[in-house]
PDB file of C-alpha atoms in Angstrom:
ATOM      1  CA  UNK A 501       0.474  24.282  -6.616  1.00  0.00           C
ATOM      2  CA  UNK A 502       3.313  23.818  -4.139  1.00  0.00           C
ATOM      3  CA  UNK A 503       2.322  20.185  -1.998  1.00  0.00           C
ATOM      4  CA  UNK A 504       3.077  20.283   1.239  1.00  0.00           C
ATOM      5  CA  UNK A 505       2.141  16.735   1.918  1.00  0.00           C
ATOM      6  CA  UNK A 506       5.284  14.077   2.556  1.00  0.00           C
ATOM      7  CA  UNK A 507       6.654  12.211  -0.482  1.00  0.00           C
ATOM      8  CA  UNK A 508       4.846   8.539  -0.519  1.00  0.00           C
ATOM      9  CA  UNK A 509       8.223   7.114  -0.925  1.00  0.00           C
ATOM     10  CA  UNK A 510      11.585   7.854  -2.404  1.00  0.00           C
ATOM     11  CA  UNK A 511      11.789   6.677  -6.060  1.00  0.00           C
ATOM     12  CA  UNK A 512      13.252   3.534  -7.475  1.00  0.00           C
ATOM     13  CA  UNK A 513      14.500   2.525 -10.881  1.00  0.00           C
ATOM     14  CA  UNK A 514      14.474  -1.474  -9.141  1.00  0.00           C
ATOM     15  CA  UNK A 515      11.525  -3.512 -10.096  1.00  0.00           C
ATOM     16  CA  UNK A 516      11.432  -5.591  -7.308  1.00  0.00           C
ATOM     17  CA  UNK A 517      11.223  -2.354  -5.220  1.00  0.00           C
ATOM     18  CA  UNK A 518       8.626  -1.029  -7.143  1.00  0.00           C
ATOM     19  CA  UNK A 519       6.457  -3.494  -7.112  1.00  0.00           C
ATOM     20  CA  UNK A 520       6.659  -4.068  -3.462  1.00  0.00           C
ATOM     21  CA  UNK A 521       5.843  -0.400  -3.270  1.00  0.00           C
ATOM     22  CA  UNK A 522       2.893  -0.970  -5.117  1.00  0.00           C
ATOM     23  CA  UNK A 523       1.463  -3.918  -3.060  1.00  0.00           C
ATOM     24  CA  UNK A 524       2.269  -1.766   0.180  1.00  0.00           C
ATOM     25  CA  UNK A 525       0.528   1.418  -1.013  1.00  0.00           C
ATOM     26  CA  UNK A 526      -2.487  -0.042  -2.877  1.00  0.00           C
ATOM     27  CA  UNK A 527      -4.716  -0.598   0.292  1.00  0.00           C
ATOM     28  CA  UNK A 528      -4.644   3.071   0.465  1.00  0.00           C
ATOM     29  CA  UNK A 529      -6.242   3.504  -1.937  1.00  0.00           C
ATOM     30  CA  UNK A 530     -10.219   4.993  -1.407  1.00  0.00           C
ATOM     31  CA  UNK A 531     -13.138   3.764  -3.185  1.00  0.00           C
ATOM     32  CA  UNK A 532     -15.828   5.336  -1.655  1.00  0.00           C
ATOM     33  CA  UNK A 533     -16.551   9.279  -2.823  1.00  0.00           C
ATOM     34  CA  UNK A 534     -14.693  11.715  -0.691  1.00  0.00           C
ATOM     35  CA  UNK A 535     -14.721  14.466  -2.850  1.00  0.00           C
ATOM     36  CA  UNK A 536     -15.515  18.778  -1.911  1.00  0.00           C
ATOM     37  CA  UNK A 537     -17.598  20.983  -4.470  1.00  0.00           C
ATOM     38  CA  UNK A 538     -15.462  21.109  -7.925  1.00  0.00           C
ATOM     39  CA  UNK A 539     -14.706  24.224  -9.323  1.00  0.00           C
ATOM     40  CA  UNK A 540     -11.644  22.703 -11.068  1.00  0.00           C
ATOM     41  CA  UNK A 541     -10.839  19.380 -12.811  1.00  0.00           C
ATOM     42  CA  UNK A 542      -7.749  18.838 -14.444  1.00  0.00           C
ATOM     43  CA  UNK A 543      -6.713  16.370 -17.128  1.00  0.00           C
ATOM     44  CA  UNK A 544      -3.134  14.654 -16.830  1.00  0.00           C
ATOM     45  CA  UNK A 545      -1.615  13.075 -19.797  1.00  0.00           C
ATOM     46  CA  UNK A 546       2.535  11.821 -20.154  1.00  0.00           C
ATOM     47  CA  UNK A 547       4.302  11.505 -23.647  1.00  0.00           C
ATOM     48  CA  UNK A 548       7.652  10.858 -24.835  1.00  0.00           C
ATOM     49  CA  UNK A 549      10.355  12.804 -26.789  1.00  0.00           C
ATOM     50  CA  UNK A 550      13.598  11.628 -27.928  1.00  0.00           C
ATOM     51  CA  UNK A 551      12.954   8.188 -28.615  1.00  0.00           C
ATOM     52  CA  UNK A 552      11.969   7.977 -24.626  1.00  0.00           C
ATOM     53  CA  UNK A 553      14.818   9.659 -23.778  1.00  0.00           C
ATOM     54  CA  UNK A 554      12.741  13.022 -22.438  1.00  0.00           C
ATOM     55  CA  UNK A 555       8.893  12.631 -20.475  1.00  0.00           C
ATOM     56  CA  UNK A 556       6.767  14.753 -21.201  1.00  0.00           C
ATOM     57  CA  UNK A 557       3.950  15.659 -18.880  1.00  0.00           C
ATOM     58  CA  UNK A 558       0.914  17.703 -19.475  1.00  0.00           C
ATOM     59  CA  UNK A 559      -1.834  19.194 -17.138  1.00  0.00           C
ATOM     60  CA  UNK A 560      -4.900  21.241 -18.763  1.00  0.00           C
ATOM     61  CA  UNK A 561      -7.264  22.576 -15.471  1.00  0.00           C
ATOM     62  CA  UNK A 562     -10.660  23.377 -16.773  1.00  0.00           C
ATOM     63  CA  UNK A 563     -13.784  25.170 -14.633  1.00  0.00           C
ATOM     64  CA  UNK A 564     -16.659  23.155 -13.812  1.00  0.00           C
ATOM     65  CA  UNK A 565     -19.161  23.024 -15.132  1.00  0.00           C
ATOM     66  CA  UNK A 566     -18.263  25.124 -18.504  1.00  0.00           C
ATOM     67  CA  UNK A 567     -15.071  23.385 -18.919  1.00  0.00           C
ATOM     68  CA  UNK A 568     -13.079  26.327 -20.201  1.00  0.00           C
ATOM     69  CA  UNK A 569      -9.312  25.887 -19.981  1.00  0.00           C
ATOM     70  CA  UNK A 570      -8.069  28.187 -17.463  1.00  0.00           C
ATOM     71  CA  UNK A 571      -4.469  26.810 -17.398  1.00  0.00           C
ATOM     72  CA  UNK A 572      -2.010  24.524 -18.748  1.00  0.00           C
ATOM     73  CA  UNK A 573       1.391  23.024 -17.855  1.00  0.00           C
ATOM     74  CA  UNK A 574       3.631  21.430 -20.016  1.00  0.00           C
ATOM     75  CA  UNK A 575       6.992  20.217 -18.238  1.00  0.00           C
ATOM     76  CA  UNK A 576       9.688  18.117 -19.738  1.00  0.00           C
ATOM     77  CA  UNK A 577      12.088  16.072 -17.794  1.00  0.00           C
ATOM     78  CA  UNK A 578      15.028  13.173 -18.790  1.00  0.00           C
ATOM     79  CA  UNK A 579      13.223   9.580 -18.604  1.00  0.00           C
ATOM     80  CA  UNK A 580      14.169   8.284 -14.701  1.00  0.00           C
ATOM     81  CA  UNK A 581      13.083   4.550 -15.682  1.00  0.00           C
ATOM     82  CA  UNK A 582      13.114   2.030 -18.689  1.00  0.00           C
ATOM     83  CA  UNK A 583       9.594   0.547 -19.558  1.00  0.00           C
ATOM     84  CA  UNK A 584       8.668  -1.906 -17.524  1.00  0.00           C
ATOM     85  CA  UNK A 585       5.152  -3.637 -18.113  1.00  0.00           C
ATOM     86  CA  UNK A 586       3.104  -3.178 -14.798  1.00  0.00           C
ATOM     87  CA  UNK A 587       5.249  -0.544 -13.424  1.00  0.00           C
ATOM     88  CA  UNK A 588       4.532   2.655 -15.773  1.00  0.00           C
ATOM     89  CA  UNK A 589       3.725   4.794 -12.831  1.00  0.00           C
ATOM     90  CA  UNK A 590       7.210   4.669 -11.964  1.00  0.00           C
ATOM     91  CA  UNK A 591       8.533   6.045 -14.907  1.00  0.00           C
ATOM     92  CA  UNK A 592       5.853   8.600 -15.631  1.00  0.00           C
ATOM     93  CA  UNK A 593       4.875  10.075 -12.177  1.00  0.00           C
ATOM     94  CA  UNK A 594       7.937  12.276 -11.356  1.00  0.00           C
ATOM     95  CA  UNK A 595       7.205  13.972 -14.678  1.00  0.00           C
ATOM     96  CA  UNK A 596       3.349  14.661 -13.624  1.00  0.00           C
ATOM     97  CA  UNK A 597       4.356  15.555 -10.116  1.00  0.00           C
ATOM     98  CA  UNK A 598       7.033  18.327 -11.042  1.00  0.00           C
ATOM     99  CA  UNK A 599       4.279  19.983 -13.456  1.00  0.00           C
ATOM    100  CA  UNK A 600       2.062  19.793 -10.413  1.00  0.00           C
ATOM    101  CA  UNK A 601       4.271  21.936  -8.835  1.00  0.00           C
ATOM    102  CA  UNK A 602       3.586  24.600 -11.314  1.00  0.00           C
ATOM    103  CA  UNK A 603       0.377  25.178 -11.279  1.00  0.00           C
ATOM    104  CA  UNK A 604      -1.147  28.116  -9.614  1.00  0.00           C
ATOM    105  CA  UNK A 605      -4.855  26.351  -9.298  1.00  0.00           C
ATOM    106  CA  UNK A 606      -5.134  23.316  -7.052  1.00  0.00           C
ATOM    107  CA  UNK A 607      -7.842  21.444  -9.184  1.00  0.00           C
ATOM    108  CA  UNK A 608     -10.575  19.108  -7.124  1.00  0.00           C
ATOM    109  CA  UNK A 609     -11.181  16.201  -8.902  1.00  0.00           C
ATOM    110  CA  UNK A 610      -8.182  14.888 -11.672  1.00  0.00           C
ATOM    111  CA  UNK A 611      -8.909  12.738 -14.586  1.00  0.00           C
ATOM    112  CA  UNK A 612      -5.768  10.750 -15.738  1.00  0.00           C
ATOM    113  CA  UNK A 613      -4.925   9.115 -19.557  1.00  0.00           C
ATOM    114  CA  UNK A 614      -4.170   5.842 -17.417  1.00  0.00           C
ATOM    115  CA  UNK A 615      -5.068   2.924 -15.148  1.00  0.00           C
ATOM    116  CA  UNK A 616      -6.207   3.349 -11.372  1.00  0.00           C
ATOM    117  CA  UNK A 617      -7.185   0.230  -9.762  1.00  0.00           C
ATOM    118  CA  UNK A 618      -7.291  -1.823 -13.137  1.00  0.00           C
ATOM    119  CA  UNK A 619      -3.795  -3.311 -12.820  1.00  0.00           C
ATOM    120  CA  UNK A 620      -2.814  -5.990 -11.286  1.00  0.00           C
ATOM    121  CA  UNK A 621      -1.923  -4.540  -7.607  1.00  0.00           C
ATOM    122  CA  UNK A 622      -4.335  -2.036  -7.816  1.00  0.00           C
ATOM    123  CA  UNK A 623      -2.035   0.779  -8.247  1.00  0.00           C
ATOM    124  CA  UNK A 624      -1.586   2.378 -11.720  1.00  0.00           C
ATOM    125  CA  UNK A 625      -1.235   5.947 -12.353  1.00  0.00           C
ATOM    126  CA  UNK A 626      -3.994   6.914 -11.878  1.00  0.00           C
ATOM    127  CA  UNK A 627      -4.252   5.808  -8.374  1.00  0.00           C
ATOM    128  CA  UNK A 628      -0.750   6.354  -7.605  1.00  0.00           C
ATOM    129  CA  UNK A 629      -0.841  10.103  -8.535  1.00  0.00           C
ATOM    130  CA  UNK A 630      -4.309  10.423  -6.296  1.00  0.00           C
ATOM    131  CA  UNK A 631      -2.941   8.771  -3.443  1.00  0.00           C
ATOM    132  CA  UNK A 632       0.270  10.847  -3.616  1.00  0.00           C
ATOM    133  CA  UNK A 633      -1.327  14.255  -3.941  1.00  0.00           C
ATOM    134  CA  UNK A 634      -4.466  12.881  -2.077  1.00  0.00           C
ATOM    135  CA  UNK A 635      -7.041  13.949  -4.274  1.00  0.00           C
ATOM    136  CA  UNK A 636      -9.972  12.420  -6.459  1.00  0.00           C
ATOM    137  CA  UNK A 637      -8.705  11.058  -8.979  1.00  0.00           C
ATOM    138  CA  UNK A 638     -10.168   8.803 -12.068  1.00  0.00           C
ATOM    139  CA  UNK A 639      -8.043   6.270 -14.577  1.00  0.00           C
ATOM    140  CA  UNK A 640      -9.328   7.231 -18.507  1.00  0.00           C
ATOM    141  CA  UNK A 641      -7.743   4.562 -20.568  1.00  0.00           C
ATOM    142  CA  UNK A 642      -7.874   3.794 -23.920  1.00  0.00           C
ATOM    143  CA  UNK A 643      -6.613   0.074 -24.111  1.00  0.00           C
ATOM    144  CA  UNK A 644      -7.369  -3.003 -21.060  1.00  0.00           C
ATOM    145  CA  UNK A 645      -4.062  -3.215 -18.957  1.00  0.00           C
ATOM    146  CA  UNK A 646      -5.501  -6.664 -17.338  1.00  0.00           C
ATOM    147  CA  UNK A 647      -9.104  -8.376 -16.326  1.00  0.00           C
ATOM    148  CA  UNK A 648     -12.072  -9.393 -18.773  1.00  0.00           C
ATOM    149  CA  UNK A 649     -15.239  -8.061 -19.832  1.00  0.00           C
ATOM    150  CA  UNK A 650     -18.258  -8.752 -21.503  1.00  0.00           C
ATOM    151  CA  UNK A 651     -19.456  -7.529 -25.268  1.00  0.00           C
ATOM    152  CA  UNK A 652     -20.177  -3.632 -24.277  1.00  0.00           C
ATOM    153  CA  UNK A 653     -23.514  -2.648 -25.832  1.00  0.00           C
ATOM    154  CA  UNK A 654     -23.471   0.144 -28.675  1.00  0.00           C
ATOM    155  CA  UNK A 655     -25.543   2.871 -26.751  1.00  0.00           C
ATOM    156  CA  UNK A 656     -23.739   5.936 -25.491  1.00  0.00           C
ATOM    157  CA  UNK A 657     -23.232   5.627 -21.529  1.00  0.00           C
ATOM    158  CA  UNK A 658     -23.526   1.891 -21.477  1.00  0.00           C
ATOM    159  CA  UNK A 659     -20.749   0.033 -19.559  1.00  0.00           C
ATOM    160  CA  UNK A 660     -20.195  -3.453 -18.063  1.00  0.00           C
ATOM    161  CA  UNK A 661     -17.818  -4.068 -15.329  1.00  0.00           C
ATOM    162  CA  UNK A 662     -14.070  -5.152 -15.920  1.00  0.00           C
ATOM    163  CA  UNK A 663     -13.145  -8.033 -13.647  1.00  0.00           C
ATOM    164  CA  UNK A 664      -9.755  -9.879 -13.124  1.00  0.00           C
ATOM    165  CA  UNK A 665      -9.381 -11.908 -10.080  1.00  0.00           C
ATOM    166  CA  UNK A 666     -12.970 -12.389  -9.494  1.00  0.00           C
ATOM    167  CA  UNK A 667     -12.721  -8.401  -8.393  1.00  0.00           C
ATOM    168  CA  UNK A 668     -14.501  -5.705  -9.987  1.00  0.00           C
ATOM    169  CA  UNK A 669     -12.025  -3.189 -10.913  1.00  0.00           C
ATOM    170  CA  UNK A 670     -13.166  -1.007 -13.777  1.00  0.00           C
ATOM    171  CA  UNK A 671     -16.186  -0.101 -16.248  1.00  0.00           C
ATOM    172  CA  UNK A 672     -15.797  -0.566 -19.589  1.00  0.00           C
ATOM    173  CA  UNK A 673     -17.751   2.458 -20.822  1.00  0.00           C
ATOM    174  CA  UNK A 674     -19.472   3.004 -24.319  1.00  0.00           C
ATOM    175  CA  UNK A 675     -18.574   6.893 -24.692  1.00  0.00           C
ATOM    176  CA  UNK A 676     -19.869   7.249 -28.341  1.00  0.00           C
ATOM    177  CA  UNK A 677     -21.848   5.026 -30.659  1.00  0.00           C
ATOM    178  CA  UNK A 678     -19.907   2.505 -32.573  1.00  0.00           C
ATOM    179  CA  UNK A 679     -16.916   3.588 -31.413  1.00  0.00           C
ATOM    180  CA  UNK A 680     -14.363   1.752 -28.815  1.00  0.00           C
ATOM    181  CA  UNK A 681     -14.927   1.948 -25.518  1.00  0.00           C
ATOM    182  CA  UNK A 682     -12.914   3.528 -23.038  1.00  0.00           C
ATOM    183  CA  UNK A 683     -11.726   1.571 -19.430  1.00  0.00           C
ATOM    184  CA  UNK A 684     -12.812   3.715 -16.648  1.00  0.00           C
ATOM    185  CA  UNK A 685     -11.426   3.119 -13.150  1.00  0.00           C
ATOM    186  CA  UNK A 686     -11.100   4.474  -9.649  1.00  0.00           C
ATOM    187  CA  UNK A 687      -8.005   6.240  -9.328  1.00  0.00           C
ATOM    188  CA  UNK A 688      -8.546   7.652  -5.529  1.00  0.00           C
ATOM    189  CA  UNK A 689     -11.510   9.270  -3.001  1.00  0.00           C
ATOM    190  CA  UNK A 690     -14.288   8.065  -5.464  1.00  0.00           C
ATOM    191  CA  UNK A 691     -16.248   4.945  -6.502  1.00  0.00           C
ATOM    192  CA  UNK A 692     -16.727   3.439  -9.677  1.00  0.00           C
ATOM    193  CA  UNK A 693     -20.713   4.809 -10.156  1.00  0.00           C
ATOM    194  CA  UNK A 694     -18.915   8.245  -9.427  1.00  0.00           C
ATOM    195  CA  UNK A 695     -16.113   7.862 -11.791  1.00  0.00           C
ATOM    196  CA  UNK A 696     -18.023   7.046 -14.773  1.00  0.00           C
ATOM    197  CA  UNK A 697     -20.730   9.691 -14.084  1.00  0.00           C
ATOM    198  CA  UNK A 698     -17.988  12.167 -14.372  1.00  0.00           C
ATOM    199  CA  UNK A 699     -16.332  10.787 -17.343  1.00  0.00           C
ATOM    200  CA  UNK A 700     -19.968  11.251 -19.203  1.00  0.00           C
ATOM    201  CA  UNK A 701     -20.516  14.701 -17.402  1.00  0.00           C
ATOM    202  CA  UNK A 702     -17.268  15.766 -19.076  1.00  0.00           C
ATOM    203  CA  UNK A 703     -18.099  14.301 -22.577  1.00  0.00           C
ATOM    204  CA  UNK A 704     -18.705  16.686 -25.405  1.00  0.00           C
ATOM    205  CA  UNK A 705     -18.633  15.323 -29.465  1.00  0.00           C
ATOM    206  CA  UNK A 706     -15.566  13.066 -28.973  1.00  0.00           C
ATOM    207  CA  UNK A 707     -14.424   9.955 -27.230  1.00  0.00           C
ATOM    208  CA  UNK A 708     -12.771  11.303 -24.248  1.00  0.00           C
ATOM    209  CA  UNK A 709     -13.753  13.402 -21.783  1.00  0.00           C
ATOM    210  CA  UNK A 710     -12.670  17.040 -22.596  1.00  0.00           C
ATOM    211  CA  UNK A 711      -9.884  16.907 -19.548  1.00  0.00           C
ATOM    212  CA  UNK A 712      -8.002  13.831 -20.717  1.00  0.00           C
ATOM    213  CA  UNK A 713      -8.494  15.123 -24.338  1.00  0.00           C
ATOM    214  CA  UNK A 714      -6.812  18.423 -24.289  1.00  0.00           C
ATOM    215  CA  UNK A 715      -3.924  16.908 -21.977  1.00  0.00           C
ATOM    216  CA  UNK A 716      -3.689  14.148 -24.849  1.00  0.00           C
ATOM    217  CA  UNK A 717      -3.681  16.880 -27.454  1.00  0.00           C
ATOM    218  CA  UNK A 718      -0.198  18.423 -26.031  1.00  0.00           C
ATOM    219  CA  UNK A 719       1.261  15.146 -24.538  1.00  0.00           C
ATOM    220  CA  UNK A 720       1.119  12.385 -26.594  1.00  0.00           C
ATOM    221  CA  UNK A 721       2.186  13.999 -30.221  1.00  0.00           C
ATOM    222  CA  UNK A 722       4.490  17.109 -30.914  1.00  0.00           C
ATOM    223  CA  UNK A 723       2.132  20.020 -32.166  1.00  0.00           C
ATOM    224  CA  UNK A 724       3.054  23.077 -33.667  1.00  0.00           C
ATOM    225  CA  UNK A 725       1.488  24.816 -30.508  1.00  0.00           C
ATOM    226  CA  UNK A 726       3.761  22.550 -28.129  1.00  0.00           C
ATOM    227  CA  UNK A 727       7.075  23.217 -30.484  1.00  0.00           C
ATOM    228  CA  UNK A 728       6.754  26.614 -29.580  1.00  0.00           C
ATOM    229  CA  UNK A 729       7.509  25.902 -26.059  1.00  0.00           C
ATOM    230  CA  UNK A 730      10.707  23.717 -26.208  1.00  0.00           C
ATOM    231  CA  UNK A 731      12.022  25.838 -23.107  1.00  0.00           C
ATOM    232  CA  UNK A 732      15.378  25.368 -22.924  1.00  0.00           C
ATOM    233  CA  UNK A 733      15.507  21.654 -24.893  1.00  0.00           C
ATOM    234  CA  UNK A 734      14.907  18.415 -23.776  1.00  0.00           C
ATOM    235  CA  UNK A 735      14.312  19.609 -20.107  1.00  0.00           C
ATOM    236  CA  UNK A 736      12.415  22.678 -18.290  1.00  0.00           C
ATOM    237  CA  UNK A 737       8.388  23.263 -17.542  1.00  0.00           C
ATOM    238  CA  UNK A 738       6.285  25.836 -19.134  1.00  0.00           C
ATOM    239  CA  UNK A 739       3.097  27.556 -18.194  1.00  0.00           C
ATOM    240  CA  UNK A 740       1.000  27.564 -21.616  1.00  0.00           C
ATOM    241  CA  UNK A 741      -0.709  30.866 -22.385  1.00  0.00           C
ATOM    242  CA  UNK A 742      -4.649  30.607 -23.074  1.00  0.00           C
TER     243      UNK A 742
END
């Protein structure tokens, strides 16, 4: 999937830089639907290696509506940036966006293990990596980065809205019975009513929705399937056989 959009920006380990990239790209971002027929969805997920040392970004593209995998990229890369609370995007995104670039299907709509506008300038990873590659684009995530909620209710599908600065900015969505809820959020090109309809579209028996699953699967622990793709070490990208 070679981009031929511009770069958003060139890439800064400063804070203060980041964060005034942040607050200068957020208004960017879409939240209305402005999204083509999917065929393709892909789910992005980022681990670690090396005690952070190495990033490690995954991208599993499925068909819609069957959600079959029909590819996979696993790329490592030496971490460009320290952890930074609020800035995570910074230090994950070059990872994602170099596994982009070797994919041979350009999916339509991407589901990312991360914030979009629920952080506090509106520009997590989610929404970051939308804006940059300029297409749809929903934050999955597992834990509240900022804002409040009410109690969710236990039903499946139920959700109440996340709020921080008297701004709606997420859906706090029940995906299974008795089980945690999930913080849904418009990453880029969609709204929020969209965004969680496709997160329960793409549900099967688990928690998360199958795209955002299988990328977790591969990025966020080292499996036996993803050992036997080391590559060259602690850097290189691999295209996963099916």
């Amino acid at each position: 999937m070679t981009s031929q959009r511009q770069p958003l920006h060139e890439w800064t380990i400063d804070p203060d830089s980041a964060i005034a990239l942040q607050k200068s790209l957020a208004p960017r971002i879409e939240c209305q639907d402005r999204i083509r027929e999917v065929e393709h969805i892909a789910g992005v997920d980022i681990g670690f290696e090396d005690s952070g040392e190495t990033t490690r970004a995954v991208i599993v593209v499925m068909r819609w509506p069957s959600l079959d995998i029909v590819e996979r990229v696993l790329h490592r890369t030496p971490t460009r940036m320290p952890y930074i609370p609020g800035l995570l995007s910074f230090r994950e995104l070059p990872a994602a966006l170099e596994a982009f670039e070797q994919l041979t299907i350009t999916p339509d709509l991407l589901m990312v293990d991360g914030m979009g506008i629920a952080h506090p300038r509106r520009l997590g990873i989610a929404a970051h990596l939308g804006l940059w590659l300029d297409i749809p684009a929903i934050g999955v995530g597992k834990s509240r980065l900022c804002g409040r909620h009410d109690e969710v209710p236990e039903a499946r599908g139920r959700w109440v809205p996340l709020v921080h600065r008297n701004e709606t900015i997420g859906a706090v969505l029940r995906t299974r019975e008795r089980v945690k809820p999930l913080y849904i959020s418009i990453g880029h090109r969609l709204s929020l009513e969209s965004s969680i309809d496709w997160v329960m579209q793409c549900l099967t028996r688990y928690k998360l929705p199958e795209p955002t699953r299988q990328a977790d699967r591969l990025a966020s622990r080292r499996t036996a399937e993803t050992r036997r793709f080391e590559g060259d070490g602690t850097t290189g990208q691999n295209v996963l056989p099916l």
